[in-house]
XYZ file of C-alpha atoms in Angstrom:
447
model
C 87.827 114.147 119.154
C 91.577 113.709 118.219
C 90.525 110.858 115.935
C 87.928 113.040 114.029
C 90.698 115.669 113.637
C 92.948 113.115 112.063
C 90.258 111.857 109.895
C 89.602 115.440 108.578
C 93.248 115.904 108.265
C 93.548 112.974 106.053
C 90.636 114.085 104.011
C 92.066 117.659 103.555
C 95.267 115.881 102.511
C 93.621 113.604 99.868
C 91.981 116.755 98.395
C 95.181 118.521 97.984
C 96.573 115.528 96.267
C 93.738 115.328 93.806
C 95.421 118.542 92.491
C 97.297 116.340 90.345
C 101.161 117.127 89.578
C 101.401 118.786 86.194
C 103.698 116.182 84.752
C 107.329 114.990 84.403
C 109.260 117.768 82.675
C 112.998 117.281 83.661
C 115.583 114.641 82.847
C 118.506 114.005 85.055
C 120.353 111.723 82.553
C 122.925 114.509 81.503
C 123.717 114.518 85.187
C 123.277 111.201 86.460
C 121.847 107.896 84.883
C 119.099 106.567 87.077
C 119.416 102.790 87.493
C 116.578 101.963 89.766
C 113.497 100.170 88.264
C 111.423 103.001 89.278
C 111.498 106.400 90.562
C 109.358 109.423 91.283
C 110.214 112.830 92.384
C 107.682 115.577 93.260
C 108.121 119.008 94.161
C 105.463 119.443 96.967
C 105.300 123.315 96.805
C 103.945 123.319 93.354
C 103.017 119.464 92.913
C 105.245 119.465 89.761
C 106.702 115.905 88.827
C 110.389 116.466 88.335
C 111.220 112.897 87.502
C 109.017 109.852 86.734
C 110.336 106.453 85.834
C 107.936 103.586 85.793
C 106.533 105.128 88.899
C 103.333 102.711 88.974
C 105.580 99.525 88.745
C 104.721 97.203 91.862
C 107.504 96.392 93.835
C 108.265 94.576 97.286
C 107.656 96.966 100.239
C 109.763 95.462 102.662
C 110.826 97.686 105.559
C 108.781 100.555 103.931
C 105.713 98.833 105.129
C 106.349 100.615 108.564
C 105.606 103.838 106.901
C 101.783 102.582 106.619
C 101.985 101.191 110.242
C 103.083 104.670 111.409
C 100.306 106.309 109.405
C 97.602 104.009 111.342
C 99.369 105.160 114.451
C 99.337 108.652 113.867
C 95.909 108.728 112.444
C 94.256 107.235 115.430
C 96.559 107.597 118.232
C 98.533 110.960 117.723
C 97.415 112.290 121.209
C 98.712 109.201 122.827
C 102.273 108.816 121.840
C 103.713 109.328 125.337
C 101.362 106.515 126.549
C 103.333 103.248 127.466
C 103.113 99.743 126.497
C 104.875 96.499 127.173
C 106.743 94.713 124.459
C 104.556 91.450 123.912
C 106.354 88.256 123.960
C 103.825 86.907 121.378
C 105.478 88.661 118.500
C 109.014 87.384 119.416
C 109.239 84.413 117.153
C 107.995 86.512 114.065
C 110.697 89.248 114.440
C 113.418 86.834 115.592
C 116.914 88.147 114.380
C 115.416 91.334 112.816
C 114.916 93.145 116.194
C 117.174 96.045 115.093
C 116.708 98.304 118.232
C 116.750 95.527 120.739
C 113.571 95.962 122.262
C 112.888 92.924 124.614
C 109.893 91.211 125.496
C 108.017 92.686 128.672
C 110.063 95.941 128.396
C 108.193 99.180 128.777
C 108.135 101.606 125.916
C 106.343 104.688 124.968
C 104.827 104.771 121.426
C 107.095 107.628 120.672
C 110.175 105.648 121.617
C 108.803 103.039 119.322
C 108.438 105.476 116.536
C 112.174 106.372 116.877
C 113.029 102.789 116.832
C 111.104 102.303 113.535
C 112.449 105.491 111.871
C 116.168 105.322 113.103
C 116.698 101.611 113.009
C 113.829 100.175 110.922
C 113.033 97.923 113.941
C 110.516 95.217 113.232
C 109.793 94.674 116.861
C 108.768 98.146 117.422
C 106.261 97.903 114.519
C 104.943 94.524 115.485
C 104.555 95.469 119.271
C 102.711 98.631 118.353
C 100.349 96.932 116.080
C 99.875 93.964 118.554
C 99.138 96.263 121.408
C 97.045 98.709 119.696
C 94.989 96.000 118.014
C 94.317 93.973 121.223
C 96.239 91.111 119.688
C 94.403 91.013 116.495
C 97.161 91.574 113.890
C 94.883 90.796 110.980
C 92.580 93.668 112.252
C 95.650 96.034 112.212
C 96.577 94.811 108.729
C 92.910 95.689 107.685
C 93.019 99.073 108.979
C 96.495 99.593 107.178
C 95.030 98.686 104.037
C 91.964 100.646 104.606
C 93.848 103.921 105.332
C 96.151 103.158 102.385
C 93.307 103.091 99.862
C 91.740 106.465 101.563
C 95.142 108.104 100.991
C 94.803 107.123 97.252
C 97.237 104.262 96.733
C 96.348 101.972 94.005
C 99.124 99.408 93.747
C 99.919 98.528 97.512
C 98.966 95.521 99.462
C 99.832 95.321 103.216
C 100.034 91.780 104.855
C 101.759 92.507 107.949
C 102.926 95.391 110.134
C 106.675 95.587 109.748
C 107.417 94.281 106.181
C 108.905 90.761 106.814
C 106.160 89.209 104.652
C 106.736 89.056 101.149
C 103.042 90.019 100.390
C 103.761 93.543 101.258
C 103.787 95.626 97.971
C 103.734 99.175 96.783
C 104.896 101.414 94.060
C 106.815 104.669 93.852
C 103.670 106.890 93.494
C 102.032 105.151 96.423
C 104.973 105.591 98.775
C 104.861 109.411 97.493
C 101.134 109.674 98.792
C 101.915 107.895 101.937
C 104.881 109.844 103.000
C 103.295 113.131 102.026
C 100.347 112.085 104.329
C 102.846 111.456 107.140
C 104.395 114.697 106.754
C 101.352 116.311 107.847
C 102.071 115.048 111.208
C 104.645 117.025 113.210
C 105.640 114.098 115.394
C 106.534 112.209 112.301
C 108.635 115.029 110.968
C 110.427 115.448 114.181
C 111.281 111.826 114.587
C 112.417 111.245 110.907
C 114.914 114.024 111.152
C 116.634 112.575 114.082
C 120.348 111.177 113.192
C 120.265 109.425 116.448
C 118.015 108.691 119.419
C 118.995 107.860 122.973
C 116.807 105.071 124.317
C 116.346 105.360 128.071
C 117.347 102.412 130.420
C 114.767 99.618 130.365
C 113.855 96.665 132.535
C 116.448 94.428 130.797
C 118.869 97.282 129.742
C 120.534 98.819 132.841
C 121.712 101.840 130.844
C 120.709 104.001 127.844
C 121.450 102.974 124.478
C 121.817 105.140 121.299
C 120.132 104.013 118.194
C 122.073 105.449 115.342
C 119.908 106.311 112.004
C 120.302 103.983 109.208
C 119.583 107.251 107.126
C 123.317 108.160 106.817
C 122.419 111.094 104.713
C 121.326 112.692 108.214
C 124.639 112.681 109.836
C 127.324 114.932 109.038
C 129.754 113.072 111.717
C 129.196 109.593 110.456
C 127.308 109.799 106.973
C 130.377 110.500 105.003
C 129.608 110.751 101.204
C 126.075 109.920 101.882
C 125.352 113.002 104.199
C 123.232 115.831 102.572
C 122.233 118.838 104.802
C 118.821 119.073 102.780
C 117.889 115.337 103.817
C 114.955 115.817 106.215
C 114.158 112.144 106.829
C 113.867 108.781 104.959
C 113.399 105.113 105.243
C 114.969 102.145 103.306
C 113.093 98.830 102.523
C 115.627 96.690 104.002
C 116.222 96.449 107.889
C 120.023 95.961 107.589
C 122.266 97.116 104.768
C 124.111 94.227 103.179
C 127.280 93.552 101.293
C 125.983 91.313 98.389
C 124.145 91.756 94.986
C 120.563 92.788 95.316
C 118.270 95.634 95.132
C 117.182 98.370 97.636
C 114.429 101.026 97.741
C 114.455 104.464 99.531
C 111.662 106.958 100.257
C 112.585 110.354 101.722
C 112.087 113.975 101.371
C 114.477 117.004 101.312
C 114.158 120.842 101.770
C 116.669 123.490 100.725
C 116.137 127.229 100.521
C 112.370 126.850 101.044
C 111.596 124.254 98.423
C 110.678 120.654 99.403
C 110.714 117.403 97.370
C 109.655 113.851 97.893
C 112.186 111.302 96.513
C 110.881 107.723 95.808
C 113.603 105.386 94.590
C 112.665 101.661 94.040
C 114.870 98.615 93.502
C 118.331 100.083 92.997
C 120.898 97.608 91.996
C 123.565 97.131 94.601
C 126.284 97.728 91.875
C 125.096 101.281 91.447
C 126.794 102.484 94.724
C 130.027 103.714 93.867
C 130.944 105.495 97.073
C 133.201 102.374 97.966
C 131.832 101.612 101.663
C 131.633 98.084 102.780
C 127.935 98.393 103.479
C 126.505 99.558 100.229
C 123.410 101.877 100.093
C 122.330 101.685 96.569
C 118.942 103.377 96.830
C 120.453 106.049 99.281
C 123.233 106.708 96.704
C 120.805 107.299 93.901
C 118.597 109.452 96.083
C 121.429 111.674 97.177
C 122.766 112.092 93.519
C 119.087 113.028 92.495
C 118.860 115.507 95.452
C 121.961 117.025 94.211
C 120.548 117.476 90.711
C 117.378 118.672 91.922
C 118.735 121.509 94.239
C 121.315 122.355 91.628
C 119.074 122.627 88.750
C 115.821 123.973 89.920
C 114.403 126.680 92.190
C 110.995 128.193 93.189
C 110.702 131.490 91.169
C 108.216 133.876 90.093
C 106.756 133.023 86.577
C 105.105 136.201 86.006
C 105.659 139.898 87.217
C 102.535 141.699 88.470
C 104.146 145.000 87.761
C 104.468 144.543 84.053
C 101.801 144.609 81.451
C 101.546 140.978 79.806
C 98.715 141.599 77.149
C 96.402 144.444 75.662
C 92.789 144.055 74.508
C 90.568 146.464 72.404
C 88.079 148.706 74.244
C 84.803 149.948 72.967
C 82.653 152.923 73.912
C 85.651 154.879 75.299
C 86.972 158.069 74.036
C 90.069 157.942 76.228
C 91.645 154.766 75.023
C 91.173 152.209 72.359
C 93.117 149.497 74.344
C 93.150 148.115 77.719
C 96.423 147.008 79.417
C 96.283 143.598 81.326
C 98.380 142.478 84.199
C 98.869 139.179 86.043
C 96.875 138.881 89.165
C 99.591 136.725 90.781
C 103.065 136.301 90.164
C 102.769 132.407 90.338
C 105.648 130.975 92.202
C 106.617 127.738 90.680
C 109.612 125.576 89.775
C 111.818 126.749 86.869
C 115.327 126.156 86.028
C 117.730 127.811 88.311
C 119.568 129.374 85.394
C 116.578 131.035 83.983
C 113.510 133.072 84.868
C 109.635 133.243 83.918
C 110.560 134.042 80.225
C 111.271 130.479 79.502
C 107.553 129.589 80.077
C 105.000 129.671 77.099
C 102.065 131.694 77.592
C 98.754 130.856 76.097
C 96.080 133.701 76.424
C 92.284 132.977 76.875
C 90.864 136.679 76.144
C 87.499 137.762 74.579
C 87.779 139.879 71.306
C 87.381 143.039 73.174
C 85.899 144.683 76.384
C 83.233 147.312 76.801
C 83.540 150.439 79.019
C 83.134 151.231 81.776
C 85.967 149.174 83.303
C 87.211 149.151 86.727
C 90.991 148.679 87.747
C 91.446 145.018 88.908
C 88.350 143.723 87.056
C 88.962 140.015 85.781
C 89.029 140.065 81.915
C 90.748 136.639 81.046
C 93.456 134.266 81.910
C 96.924 133.161 80.917
C 98.112 129.556 80.827
C 101.794 129.024 81.433
C 103.249 125.823 79.975
C 106.926 124.562 80.530
C 108.262 121.906 78.047
C 104.744 121.192 76.958
C 103.277 120.866 80.291
C 100.814 123.089 81.999
C 102.106 124.669 85.212
C 99.367 126.755 86.124
C 96.702 129.286 84.966
C 96.491 132.843 86.391
C 93.810 135.527 86.015
C 94.387 138.619 83.817
C 93.117 141.866 85.310
C 92.575 145.413 84.083
C 95.345 147.911 84.649
C 93.264 151.143 84.905
C 89.810 152.546 85.152
C 88.170 153.134 81.640
C 85.197 155.570 81.474
C 82.211 155.053 79.077
C 81.491 157.945 76.521
C 77.562 157.926 76.228
C 77.558 159.421 72.898
C 79.784 156.339 71.484
C 77.661 154.075 73.471
C 74.298 155.576 72.125
C 75.600 155.547 68.630
C 76.689 152.047 68.880
C 73.616 150.920 70.344
C 71.708 152.480 67.367
C 73.687 150.790 64.860
C 73.397 147.620 66.860
C 69.455 147.982 66.576
C 69.531 148.957 63.055
C 71.622 145.873 62.174
C 69.988 143.515 64.736
C 67.854 140.429 63.813
C 65.101 141.657 65.847
C 64.607 144.645 63.570
C 65.086 142.692 60.502
C 62.337 140.224 61.482
C 59.936 143.102 62.616
C 60.485 144.737 59.090
C 59.980 141.436 57.144
C 56.630 140.520 59.274
C 55.558 144.187 58.897
C 56.045 143.806 55.183
C 54.260 140.545 55.011
C 51.395 142.240 57.145
C 51.391 145.134 54.800
C 51.156 142.896 51.679
C 48.471 140.815 53.240
C 46.522 144.201 54.049
C 46.905 145.345 50.607
C 45.654 142.341 49.032
C 42.674 142.522 51.404
C 41.980 146.131 50.439
C 42.391 145.071 46.707
C 39.757 142.124 47.148
C 37.545 144.375 49.012
C 37.495 147.257 46.322
C 36.876 144.469 43.520
C 33.842 143.195 45.244
C 32.210 146.637 45.723
C 32.755 147.382 41.927
C 30.695 144.313 40.794
C 27.137 145.058 39.473
C 24.415 143.772 41.569
C 21.183 141.832 40.264
C 17.829 143.538 40.505
C 15.283 141.253 42.299
C 11.634 141.670 40.761
C 8.936 140.607 43.070
C 5.537 139.447 41.736
C 2.451 140.694 43.284
């Protein structure tokens, strides 16, 4: 039953994502020049793309592959996270020197503990151990599940070849990682674990005491995050399993929330040189992420684009002796993403209305729509409703209907046909009279 629910949840998620984002409308370059090869920022409250730079460019997934392993785990086993498994010896060679959480063979863990290891330490042994155990040793079968679910989520440029990201064949793009992270955010367990700045791993068979796993997402920790720390950061993961002090690129996929607004940030292949915070272990993709996070939350906010108490348009009314026009109001205030320093007046309004309306009209009747655009991109369509009741005047209605009848095509056709019939009848009478006036020959009979 839980698996069926997870499948239904994923279907609902996919439908929500098919309501495509409105389009990239904003440019951070006056504040920060993005150096990543590709990037994608989406406001999840409105589905508006805030920033898009080569978002479909395929890049190496690396450690971000674990997001897909977590997606399979939560889709099929969300109700079994507190079940236990033994870390298999069979994966030891594959993850040698990349076991960031020091989860040793034959130690017993819960799947939830493995999630913490993956999301705090990007632990390869946790991902491979979960995959090997749940797939019954069939790692190829697990990878097949990853690719099937990935396609169902909607990815188009992703290919998964192992459960952790060690294999170079794992590829993705910024848009795909947005879709995967948004899918994962529908699971409460993922949101809870992702937001942890640290996790205390209990003592195990080969660990006499507990150990603390400090999250590699430095933006989560006010105590140790330094310049990377952002209170808006809710969770995220890098594509590398250990931060390095050399040249190269990094990717970071995360999400932030502030004042009720939520954004997903996918920053791919940031060059090592772009991190200017000055720490020995540079985090270029996280550096660019927090810079973009600052720009987004400083520049934009969720606001009402329309005021439901104010008249937005008027339209002529027929058959009423009380008024010649009908005032129209928006049926919804349409909360959307707007520049923080402005209001709904910055939007362009395009009305879709008939030439007139006919009484009687009831207050609240939908008369037309208004399309709102910002920077040339449609951000929403709202119904326009009648602001008051309008009664019909029977005399005006009757006179108008008589006029309509007198000028109608139907009457014209009837008159033409009647005229033609009259002409034909007249010709027939004329011919009949002519025949009656002709002299008749007398017939003489012989006897």
